[in-house]
Coordinates of C-alpha atoms in Angstrom, one line a residue:
M1 CA 41.9 102.9 99.3
A2 CA 41.8 105.8 101.8
P3 CA 45.1 105.0 103.4
S4 CA 46.9 105.1 100.0
V5 CA 45.5 108.6 99.4
D6 CA 46.7 109.7 102.8
I7 CA 50.2 108.4 102.1
V8 CA 50.3 110.2 98.8
E9 CA 49.1 113.4 100.4
A10 CA 51.7 113.1 103.2
V11 CA 54.5 112.6 100.7
A12 CA 53.4 115.5 98.6
S13 CA 53.2 117.7 101.7
S14 CA 56.7 116.5 102.7
N15 CA 58.1 117.3 99.3
A16 CA 56.5 120.8 99.4
N17 CA 58.2 121.4 102.8
T18 CA 61.5 120.2 101.5
K19 CA 61.3 122.5 98.4
A20 CA 60.5 125.5 100.7
E21 CA 63.5 124.6 102.9
N22 CA 65.7 124.3 99.9
A23 CA 64.7 127.7 98.6
K24 CA 65.7 129.2 101.9
S25 CA 69.0 127.4 101.8
I26 CA 69.8 128.7 98.4
Q27 CA 68.9 132.2 99.4
V28 CA 71.1 132.1 102.5
L29 CA 74.0 130.7 100.5
D30 CA 73.6 133.5 97.9
E31 CA 73.8 136.1 100.6
L32 CA 76.9 134.5 102.2
L33 CA 78.6 134.3 98.8
S34 CA 77.7 137.9 98.1
K35 CA 79.3 139.0 101.4
L36 CA 82.5 137.1 100.4
T37 CA 82.5 138.8 97.0
V38 CA 82.2 142.4 98.4
S39 CA 84.5 141.9 101.4
K40 CA 87.3 144.5 101.5
T41 CA 89.5 143.6 104.4
Q42 CA 91.1 140.3 105.3
D43 CA 89.0 140.1 108.5
E44 CA 85.8 140.5 106.4
T45 CA 87.0 137.8 104.0
N46 CA 87.8 135.4 106.9
T47 CA 84.4 136.0 108.5
A48 CA 82.6 135.5 105.2
A49 CA 84.6 132.4 104.4
G50 CA 84.0 130.9 107.8
N51 CA 80.3 131.5 107.5
I52 CA 80.2 129.8 104.1
A53 CA 82.2 126.9 105.5
S54 CA 79.8 126.5 108.5
F55 CA 76.7 126.7 106.3
I56 CA 77.5 124.2 103.6
N57 CA 79.1 121.8 106.0
G58 CA 76.0 122.0 108.2
D59 CA 72.7 120.1 108.1
I60 CA 71.0 121.7 105.1
E61 CA 68.4 120.0 102.9
E62 CA 69.5 121.3 99.5
R63 CA 72.0 119.0 98.0
D64 CA 72.6 121.5 95.2
A65 CA 74.1 123.9 97.8
P66 CA 77.6 122.5 97.7
T67 CA 77.4 122.5 93.9
K68 CA 76.4 126.1 93.7
A69 CA 79.2 127.2 96.1
I70 CA 81.8 125.3 94.2
E71 CA 80.8 126.8 90.9
V72 CA 81.0 130.3 92.4
L73 CA 84.4 129.6 93.8
K74 CA 85.7 128.2 90.5
K75 CA 84.6 131.4 88.8
Q76 CA 86.4 133.5 91.4
L77 CA 89.6 131.5 90.8
A78 CA 89.2 132.0 87.0
N79 CA 88.8 135.8 87.4
K80 CA 92.0 137.0 85.7
K81 CA 91.2 140.6 86.2
D82 CA 90.7 140.7 90.0
A83 CA 93.5 139.2 92.1
G84 CA 91.4 140.0 95.2
A85 CA 88.6 137.8 94.0
R86 CA 91.0 134.9 93.4
E87 CA 92.4 135.3 96.9
R88 CA 89.0 135.5 98.5
G89 CA 87.9 132.4 96.7
L90 CA 91.0 130.5 97.9
N91 CA 90.4 131.7 101.5
A92 CA 86.9 130.3 101.3
I93 CA 88.2 127.0 100.0
Q94 CA 90.7 126.7 102.8
A95 CA 88.0 127.6 105.4
I96 CA 85.6 124.9 104.0
A97 CA 88.4 122.3 104.0
Q98 CA 89.5 123.2 107.5
H99 CA 86.0 123.2 109.0
S100 CA 85.8 121.1 112.1
S101 CA 83.4 118.6 110.4
V102 CA 83.6 118.5 106.6
S103 CA 80.2 117.3 105.3
P104 CA 80.2 114.1 103.1
A105 CA 78.1 116.2 100.7
V106 CA 81.0 118.7 100.4
E107 CA 84.1 116.6 100.5
P108 CA 83.9 115.3 96.9
Y109 CA 83.6 118.8 95.6
L110 CA 86.7 119.9 97.4
V111 CA 88.6 117.3 95.3
A112 CA 87.0 118.9 92.2
L113 CA 88.5 122.3 93.4
L114 CA 92.0 120.9 93.8
S115 CA 93.2 121.3 90.2
P116 CA 92.3 125.0 89.9
T117 CA 93.7 125.6 93.4
L118 CA 97.1 124.0 92.5
A119 CA 97.1 126.0 89.2
A120 CA 96.6 129.2 91.3
V121 CA 100.0 128.5 93.0
G122 CA 101.5 129.8 89.8
D123 CA 99.7 133.2 90.1
K124 CA 101.9 136.3 89.7
M125 CA 100.5 137.8 92.9
S126 CA 102.3 136.5 95.9
S127 CA 99.2 136.8 98.2
V128 CA 97.2 134.6 95.8
K129 CA 100.1 132.1 95.5
T130 CA 100.3 131.8 99.3
A131 CA 96.6 131.4 99.7
A132 CA 96.6 128.7 97.0
Q133 CA 99.4 126.7 98.7
Q134 CA 97.5 126.8 102.0
A135 CA 94.2 125.9 100.4
A136 CA 95.7 122.9 98.4
V137 CA 97.2 121.3 101.5
A138 CA 94.0 121.9 103.4
I139 CA 92.0 120.1 100.8
V140 CA 94.4 117.1 100.8
K141 CA 94.2 116.9 104.6
A142 CA 90.4 117.1 104.6
V143 CA 89.7 114.1 102.4
N144 CA 88.8 110.6 103.6
P145 CA 92.1 108.6 103.8
N146 CA 90.4 105.9 101.6
A147 CA 89.8 108.5 98.9
V148 CA 93.5 108.8 97.9
K149 CA 92.6 107.5 94.5
A150 CA 90.5 110.5 93.9
V151 CA 92.9 113.1 95.2
L152 CA 96.2 111.8 93.7
P153 CA 95.5 112.3 89.9
P154 CA 95.2 116.1 90.1
I155 CA 98.3 116.3 92.3
I156 CA 100.3 114.1 89.9
K157 CA 99.1 116.0 86.9
S158 CA 100.1 119.3 88.6
I159 CA 103.6 118.0 89.3
L160 CA 104.1 116.7 85.8
T161 CA 102.7 119.7 83.9
A162 CA 103.4 122.6 86.2
Q163 CA 104.5 125.8 84.4
K164 CA 105.9 127.4 87.5
W165 CA 108.2 125.6 90.0
P166 CA 106.2 126.7 93.1
E167 CA 103.2 124.7 91.8
K168 CA 105.5 121.6 91.6
M169 CA 106.7 122.3 95.1
T170 CA 103.1 122.5 96.4
G171 CA 102.3 119.2 94.7
L172 CA 105.1 117.6 96.5
Q173 CA 103.9 119.1 99.8
C174 CA 100.4 117.6 99.1
I175 CA 102.0 114.2 98.7
E176 CA 103.8 114.6 102.1
A177 CA 100.5 115.7 103.7
L178 CA 99.0 112.4 102.4
V179 CA 101.9 110.5 103.9
E180 CA 100.9 111.9 107.2
S181 CA 97.1 111.7 106.9
A182 CA 96.7 108.4 104.9
P183 CA 99.9 106.3 105.3
A184 CA 98.3 102.9 105.0
Q185 CA 96.2 103.8 101.9
L186 CA 99.0 105.8 100.2
A187 CA 101.3 102.8 100.5
F188 CA 99.2 101.1 97.8
R189 CA 99.9 104.1 95.5
V190 CA 103.7 104.0 96.0
P191 CA 104.2 102.5 92.5
D192 CA 102.3 105.5 91.0
L193 CA 104.3 108.0 93.1
I194 CA 107.9 106.9 92.7
P195 CA 108.1 107.7 88.9
V196 CA 106.5 111.1 89.5
V197 CA 108.7 112.1 92.4
S198 CA 111.8 110.6 90.6
E199 CA 111.2 113.0 87.7
S200 CA 111.2 116.0 90.1
M201 CA 114.5 114.8 91.6
W202 CA 116.0 115.6 88.2
D203 CA 114.4 119.0 88.0
T204 CA 116.6 121.9 86.9
K205 CA 115.5 124.0 89.9
P206 CA 117.6 123.2 93.0
E207 CA 114.7 123.9 95.3
V208 CA 112.5 121.3 93.6
K209 CA 115.3 118.7 93.5
K210 CA 115.9 119.1 97.2
A211 CA 112.2 119.0 98.0
A212 CA 111.6 116.0 95.8
Y213 CA 114.4 114.1 97.6
G214 CA 112.7 114.7 100.9
T215 CA 109.3 113.7 99.5
M216 CA 110.9 110.5 98.1
E217 CA 112.3 109.6 101.5
K218 CA 108.8 110.0 103.1
V219 CA 107.1 108.0 100.3
C220 CA 109.6 105.2 100.6
G221 CA 109.1 105.2 104.4
L222 CA 105.6 103.7 103.6
I223 CA 107.3 100.6 102.2
V224 CA 107.0 97.8 104.8
N225 CA 109.7 95.2 104.0
K226 CA 112.3 94.5 106.6
D227 CA 114.6 92.8 104.0
I228 CA 115.2 96.1 102.2
D229 CA 114.6 98.7 105.0
R230 CA 118.3 99.4 105.5
F231 CA 118.9 99.7 101.8
I232 CA 116.2 102.3 101.0
P233 CA 118.5 105.3 101.4
E234 CA 120.9 103.7 98.9
L235 CA 118.0 102.9 96.5
I236 CA 116.9 106.6 96.6
K237 CA 120.4 107.7 95.9
C238 CA 120.5 105.5 92.8
I239 CA 117.5 107.4 91.4
A240 CA 119.4 110.7 91.8
K241 CA 122.9 109.2 90.9
P242 CA 122.7 106.2 88.5
E243 CA 126.5 105.8 88.9
N244 CA 125.7 104.3 92.4
V245 CA 123.8 101.3 90.8
P246 CA 126.7 98.8 90.7
E247 CA 127.6 99.3 94.3
T248 CA 124.0 99.1 95.5
V249 CA 123.4 95.9 93.4
H250 CA 126.4 94.3 95.2
L251 CA 124.9 95.3 98.6
L252 CA 121.5 93.8 97.8
G253 CA 123.0 90.7 96.1
A254 CA 124.0 89.3 99.5
T255 CA 120.5 89.8 101.0
T256 CA 118.2 86.9 102.0
F257 CA 114.6 87.7 101.1
V258 CA 112.1 86.2 103.5
T259 CA 109.4 88.9 103.7
D260 CA 106.4 88.9 101.3
V261 CA 107.1 91.1 98.4
H262 CA 104.3 93.5 97.3
E263 CA 104.0 96.3 94.8
P264 CA 105.6 99.1 96.9
T265 CA 108.8 97.0 97.4
L266 CA 108.9 96.3 93.6
A267 CA 108.3 100.0 92.9
I268 CA 111.6 101.0 94.6
M269 CA 113.5 97.9 93.5
V270 CA 112.6 97.6 89.9
P271 CA 114.3 100.9 88.7
L272 CA 117.6 99.6 90.3
L273 CA 117.2 96.1 88.8
D274 CA 116.3 97.5 85.4
R275 CA 119.5 99.6 85.3
G276 CA 121.5 96.7 86.8
L277 CA 120.4 94.4 84.0
N278 CA 121.6 96.9 81.5
E279 CA 125.0 97.6 83.1
R280 CA 128.1 96.8 81.1
E281 CA 129.6 94.5 83.7
T282 CA 128.5 90.8 83.5
A283 CA 128.9 90.5 87.3
I284 CA 126.3 93.3 87.9
K285 CA 123.9 91.7 85.3
R286 CA 124.3 88.4 87.0
K287 CA 123.7 89.8 90.5
S288 CA 120.6 91.7 89.3
A289 CA 119.2 88.4 88.0
V290 CA 119.9 86.7 91.3
I291 CA 118.1 89.5 93.2
V292 CA 115.1 89.2 90.8
D293 CA 115.0 85.4 91.4
N294 CA 115.3 85.6 95.2
M295 CA 112.9 88.4 95.6
C296 CA 110.2 87.3 93.2
K297 CA 110.0 83.9 94.8
L298 CA 108.1 85.7 97.6
V299 CA 105.5 87.2 95.3
E300 CA 102.2 85.4 96.2
D301 CA 99.9 86.9 93.5
P302 CA 100.6 87.3 89.8
Q303 CA 98.9 90.7 89.9
I304 CA 101.5 92.0 92.3
V305 CA 104.3 91.6 89.7
A306 CA 102.1 92.1 86.6
A307 CA 102.8 95.9 86.2
F308 CA 106.6 95.3 86.5
L309 CA 107.0 92.4 84.1
P310 CA 107.4 94.7 81.0
K311 CA 110.4 96.4 82.8
L312 CA 112.2 93.2 83.9
M313 CA 111.5 90.5 81.4
P314 CA 113.1 92.2 78.3
G315 CA 116.3 92.8 80.2
L316 CA 116.5 89.3 81.5
Q317 CA 115.7 87.8 78.1
K318 CA 118.3 90.0 76.4
N319 CA 121.0 89.0 78.8
Y320 CA 120.1 85.3 78.6
D321 CA 120.4 85.5 74.8
N322 CA 123.7 87.4 74.8
L323 CA 125.8 86.7 77.9
A324 CA 128.9 84.7 77.2
D325 CA 129.5 83.5 80.8
P326 CA 127.6 80.2 81.2
E327 CA 127.1 80.6 84.9
A328 CA 125.8 84.2 84.5
R329 CA 123.4 82.9 81.8
E330 CA 122.2 80.1 84.1
K331 CA 121.4 82.6 86.9
T332 CA 119.7 84.8 84.4
R333 CA 117.6 81.9 83.2
Q334 CA 116.6 81.1 86.8
G335 CA 115.5 84.7 87.3
L336 CA 113.5 84.7 84.1
D337 CA 111.9 81.3 85.0
T338 CA 110.8 82.6 88.4
L339 CA 109.3 85.7 86.8
I340 CA 107.4 83.6 84.3
R341 CA 106.1 81.3 87.0
V342 CA 105.0 83.9 89.6
G343 CA 103.7 86.3 86.9
D344 CA 101.7 83.5 85.3
V345 CA 103.1 84.3 81.9
K346 CA 101.7 82.0 79.2
D347 CA 103.3 81.6 75.8
G348 CA 105.2 84.8 76.4
K349 CA 102.0 86.8 77.0
I350 CA 102.1 89.0 80.1
P351 CA 98.8 88.9 82.0
E352 CA 96.8 92.1 82.0
V353 CA 96.9 94.2 85.1
S354 CA 93.5 94.0 87.0
H355 CA 91.3 97.0 86.7
A356 CA 88.8 95.9 89.3
G357 CA 89.8 98.8 91.6
D358 CA 89.9 101.5 89.0
I359 CA 87.5 104.4 89.6
S360 CA 86.0 104.0 86.1
T361 CA 85.3 100.3 86.7
V362 CA 83.7 100.8 90.0
L363 CA 81.7 103.8 88.9
A364 CA 80.0 101.8 86.1
I365 CA 79.0 99.2 88.7
L366 CA 77.9 101.9 91.2
K367 CA 75.5 103.5 88.8
Q368 CA 73.8 100.2 88.2
T369 CA 73.2 99.7 91.9
F370 CA 71.0 102.8 92.4
P371 CA 67.2 102.2 92.2
P372 CA 65.6 103.7 89.0
K373 CA 63.8 106.4 91.1
H374 CA 67.2 108.0 91.8
K375 CA 68.3 108.3 88.2
D376 CA 68.2 112.2 88.4
A377 CA 70.4 112.2 91.4
V378 CA 72.9 109.8 89.7
A379 CA 73.2 112.2 86.8
K380 CA 73.4 115.3 89.0
F381 CA 76.0 114.2 91.5
E382 CA 78.7 112.7 89.3
P383 CA 81.6 114.1 91.5
V384 CA 80.2 112.4 94.6
L385 CA 79.7 109.1 92.7
E386 CA 83.4 109.3 91.5
Y387 CA 84.4 109.9 95.1
I388 CA 82.5 106.9 96.3
S389 CA 84.1 104.8 93.5
A390 CA 87.6 105.9 94.6
I391 CA 86.9 104.8 98.1
A392 CA 85.5 101.5 97.0
G393 CA 88.4 101.1 94.6
Q394 CA 90.8 101.5 97.6
L395 CA 88.9 98.8 99.6
I396 CA 89.1 96.5 96.5
D397 CA 92.9 97.0 96.2
E398 CA 93.2 96.2 99.9
K399 CA 91.2 93.1 99.4
D400 CA 88.9 94.3 102.2
T401 CA 85.5 92.5 101.7
D402 CA 84.2 93.2 105.2
S403 CA 80.6 94.5 105.0
A404 CA 81.0 96.8 108.0
S405 CA 84.1 98.4 106.5
W406 CA 82.3 99.1 103.2
S407 CA 79.3 100.5 105.0
E408 CA 81.4 102.7 107.3
N409 CA 83.4 104.2 104.3
T410 CA 80.8 104.5 101.6
L411 CA 77.4 105.1 103.4
P412 CA 77.9 108.8 104.4
Y413 CA 78.5 109.7 100.7
I414 CA 75.7 107.5 99.3
N415 CA 73.4 109.1 101.9
A416 CA 74.4 112.5 100.5
V417 CA 73.1 111.5 97.1
I418 CA 69.9 109.5 97.7
G419 CA 69.2 109.8 101.5
E420 CA 69.3 107.1 104.2
I421 CA 66.4 104.9 103.2
D422 CA 68.0 103.3 100.1
A423 CA 71.7 103.9 100.9
Q424 CA 72.4 100.7 102.8
G425 CA 71.1 98.6 99.9
V426 CA 73.3 100.4 97.4
A427 CA 76.4 100.0 99.7
D428 CA 75.7 96.2 100.0
A429 CA 75.1 95.7 96.3
L430 CA 78.2 97.7 95.4
R431 CA 80.4 95.6 97.7
K432 CA 79.0 92.3 96.3
R433 CA 79.3 93.3 92.7
A434 CA 82.5 95.3 92.6
S435 CA 84.7 93.5 95.2
P436 CA 86.2 90.2 93.8
G437 CA 85.6 87.4 96.3
A438 CA 83.1 89.4 98.5
A439 CA 80.3 86.9 97.9
E440 CA 82.5 83.9 98.8
D441 CA 83.8 85.7 101.9
D442 CA 80.2 86.2 103.1
E443 CA 79.9 82.4 103.5
T444 CA 81.3 81.8 107.0
E445 CA 84.1 79.2 107.0
E446 CA 83.3 76.3 109.3
D447 CA 85.5 76.0 112.3
D448 CA 86.1 72.3 113.0
E449 CA 87.9 72.8 116.2
E450 CA 86.5 74.2 119.4
G451 CA 88.3 76.7 121.6
E452 CA 89.8 80.1 121.7
D453 CA 92.3 81.1 118.9
L454 CA 95.8 81.6 120.3
C455 CA 97.3 82.2 116.9
N456 CA 96.0 82.6 113.4
C457 CA 98.7 84.0 111.0
T458 CA 100.5 83.5 107.7
F459 CA 104.3 83.8 107.6
N460 CA 107.5 83.0 105.9
L461 CA 110.6 81.3 107.4
A462 CA 114.2 81.2 106.2
Y463 CA 117.4 79.6 107.5
G464 CA 120.4 81.5 106.2
A465 CA 119.8 81.9 102.4
K466 CA 117.4 78.9 102.3
I467 CA 113.6 79.6 102.4
L468 CA 112.0 76.9 104.5
L469 CA 108.4 78.0 104.6
N470 CA 106.7 80.5 102.3
Q471 CA 103.1 81.8 102.9
T472 CA 102.5 79.2 105.5
H473 CA 99.3 79.4 107.5
L474 CA 99.4 78.6 111.2
R475 CA 96.3 78.4 113.5
L476 CA 96.5 77.2 117.1
K477 CA 93.6 76.8 119.5
R478 CA 93.7 76.6 123.3
G479 CA 93.4 73.1 124.7
Q480 CA 94.5 71.3 121.4
R481 CA 97.7 69.3 120.6
Y482 CA 99.5 69.7 117.3
G483 CA 102.4 67.9 115.7
L484 CA 105.1 69.2 113.3
L485 CA 105.9 66.5 110.8
G486 CA 108.8 66.6 108.3
P487 CA 112.2 65.2 107.5
N488 CA 115.4 66.4 109.0
G489 CA 116.4 69.9 107.9
S490 CA 112.8 70.9 106.9
G491 CA 112.7 73.6 109.7
K492 CA 110.7 72.0 112.6
S493 CA 113.2 73.1 115.3
T494 CA 113.9 76.4 113.5
L495 CA 110.2 77.2 113.4
M496 CA 109.8 76.6 117.2
R497 CA 112.9 78.7 118.0
A498 CA 111.7 81.5 115.7
I499 CA 108.3 81.4 117.5
N500 CA 110.1 81.5 120.9
N501 CA 112.3 84.4 119.8
E502 CA 109.3 86.4 118.5
Q503 CA 110.7 86.2 114.9
V504 CA 107.6 84.8 113.2
E505 CA 105.6 87.6 111.6
G506 CA 102.0 87.7 112.9
F507 CA 102.6 85.3 115.8
P508 CA 101.4 86.9 119.1
K509 CA 104.1 88.4 121.2
K510 CA 104.9 86.8 124.6
D511 CA 103.1 89.6 126.5
E512 CA 99.9 88.6 124.6
V513 CA 100.2 84.8 124.5
K514 CA 102.8 83.2 126.8
T515 CA 104.9 80.7 124.8
V516 CA 107.6 78.4 126.2
F517 CA 110.0 76.4 124.2
V518 CA 111.3 73.1 125.7
E519 CA 114.5 71.7 124.1
H520 CA 117.7 70.1 125.4
D521 CA 118.8 73.4 126.8
L522 CA 121.4 72.1 129.4
D523 CA 124.8 73.4 128.4
S524 CA 128.2 72.6 129.9
A525 CA 127.9 75.3 132.5
D526 CA 124.5 74.0 133.7
T527 CA 125.8 70.5 134.3
E528 CA 127.9 71.8 137.3
Q529 CA 124.7 72.9 139.1
T530 CA 122.3 70.9 141.2
V531 CA 118.8 70.1 140.0
M532 CA 117.3 72.6 142.5
G533 CA 119.9 75.3 141.7
W534 CA 119.3 75.0 137.9
T535 CA 115.6 75.2 138.2
Q536 CA 115.7 78.3 140.5
K537 CA 118.1 80.0 138.0
K538 CA 115.9 79.3 135.0
L539 CA 112.8 80.6 136.7
Q540 CA 114.5 83.7 137.8
E541 CA 115.7 84.4 134.3
V542 CA 112.0 84.6 133.1
G543 CA 110.9 86.7 136.1
I544 CA 109.2 84.0 138.2
T545 CA 109.9 84.1 141.9
T546 CA 108.7 81.2 143.9
S547 CA 109.9 79.6 147.2
K548 CA 112.3 76.7 147.3
E549 CA 109.7 74.6 149.1
D550 CA 107.2 75.1 146.2
I551 CA 109.8 74.1 143.6
E552 CA 110.7 71.0 145.6
S553 CA 107.1 70.1 146.0
K554 CA 106.4 70.5 142.2
L555 CA 109.5 68.5 141.2
V556 CA 108.5 65.6 143.5
E557 CA 105.1 65.8 142.0
F558 CA 106.8 65.3 138.6
G559 CA 108.4 62.1 139.9
F560 CA 111.8 63.4 141.1
F561 CA 113.2 61.8 144.3
R562 CA 114.2 64.2 147.0
E563 CA 117.8 63.0 147.0
Q564 CA 118.0 63.9 143.3
L565 CA 117.2 67.6 144.0
D566 CA 120.4 68.4 145.7
G567 CA 122.5 66.2 143.4
P568 CA 124.3 67.4 140.3
I569 CA 122.6 67.5 136.9
T570 CA 125.4 65.3 135.5
A571 CA 123.9 62.4 137.6
L572 CA 120.7 62.6 135.6
S573 CA 120.1 60.4 132.5
G574 CA 118.9 62.0 129.2
G575 CA 115.3 61.1 130.1
W576 CA 115.5 62.8 133.5
K577 CA 117.1 65.9 132.0
M578 CA 114.2 66.2 129.5
K579 CA 111.7 65.7 132.4
L580 CA 113.5 68.5 134.3
A581 CA 113.2 70.8 131.3
L582 CA 109.5 70.0 131.0
A583 CA 109.0 70.6 134.7
R584 CA 110.7 74.0 134.4
A585 CA 108.3 74.9 131.5
V586 CA 105.2 74.0 133.5
F587 CA 106.3 76.4 136.3
E588 CA 105.9 79.2 133.7
D589 CA 102.2 78.3 133.1
P590 CA 102.4 78.9 129.3
D591 CA 99.5 79.3 126.9
I592 CA 101.5 77.5 124.2
L593 CA 104.1 74.8 125.1
L594 CA 106.5 74.0 122.3
L595 CA 108.2 70.6 122.6
D596 CA 111.2 69.7 120.4
E597 CA 111.3 65.9 120.2
P598 CA 110.5 65.5 123.9
T599 CA 110.2 61.7 123.8
N600 CA 113.7 61.0 122.4
H601 CA 115.2 60.5 125.8
L602 CA 112.1 59.2 127.7
D603 CA 111.3 55.6 128.5
V604 CA 107.9 54.1 127.9
K605 CA 106.7 55.0 131.4
N606 CA 107.7 58.6 131.1
V607 CA 106.2 58.9 127.5
Q608 CA 102.9 57.8 129.0
W609 CA 103.4 60.4 131.8
L610 CA 104.0 63.1 129.2
E611 CA 100.8 62.1 127.3

């Protein structure tokens, strides 16, 4: 039993040392905060604020230290009698946020300070207002990009409820700061932002209207959809000027949609379509329905469109019931049917939007993952837990189930609450319980084929207005042979040309994986050339320089007779022409060789040679 006693005594000694260190930390922090309170000049304030920032962002034992500092700063912001105290508090907040290394223990509490900081922008004293603007933007820039779910609610609330227009302007500046610091993560929040920024575009204050228009342009710049990229300026104009709706609907009506449609795309399109469906002209109603039909065919998950169904379905249903034009009613029915199908609407009931990534949902799961011995920490550090939940919620929305990614983004903050020993277990448990599909993704998928992956992508393909392939997965491995099977017109040649022209989304570019397409590419101008001349020209076009002797040797190796090399291509049969095209491709030493019906013109002997 002796070793157990020793362990207990060691733990008790360690706890005693920690408490002593904590007491010193609190004492130092009290002194630093006192110096901030009594500072008279701006230089003194800056020095005191910098010292506080360095201390609480440093390696201190007491996890209550950030809490104490934040409470003191909140009191200073709420001091209505002393503008100097308010300004000093804001200076300290800015210094903490702009510290070279913001501590994970401090970061969540900065978000807690954002609301009172934004409210301070409406202060009567210009110096306080300026300090608040700078502090608010500094906070936004300091947060983890994956924590946008935590930082956006106070910004949105500030914009919607601001009593003074400078506060609304600062909120818009904060959104623009997030566009710069967290573009990928903020793209998922575009549906939340567009209605908020749209409202500011209608503000009575010209300065706010102008700023909101600029913010909307930056927010819409996060939308990744090449089908509507060129229309985004017109879509923004429609928000400010609804009279532009008919013209913009006409422009979009002729668009072929081939890119996957996600929430950000719908967020900017649905306001236009909602208005278009309610226009007086039947032609605009019809075109709006056609756009809904074409665009929503490319929605791969019912959850993507779920939040927008209440906006679109009533307008479509109303038009279908009331339009007199049979053709317009039919187009409306097609749009409605597509929405019902992709939205998984059953018996008229719209599916509920998933709340798996909501902070409240994740927070409830997170609290259950902590070992019982840490129940006091769980109760004490609620802001940190909410911050962790916001980060986890972002990963859930991104469908990121990678264990390393979850550890990288959540561990520093879990460590700040319970220390390193138990943190990894909590991070792993949170990922498995909160992230849909995480457990399944942990099971490694068997790879039946050997060899290096040359391509592993999912893409869409269209020919004109016809969608040939939608959400098609393509995986190619080095050393393997693959066949494309399908009837005429199904897109086999179109796919290979698209790959060769670097038009397939996700397929490696030619500077990464060299791809050569072999088809009957001998046009009328080529037929006037000799076999040797044509081969040299084709190789020069792709940047391959080789001697005439090497080309001659390789062609002879491919079965060509020497007398054929200086003869005209017109003297070659269809089989020889195909063989020449194949020889030219081999000269390029491709990683992937695309052959479009290569055996059509080859005799049995040459088919065997090709195999």
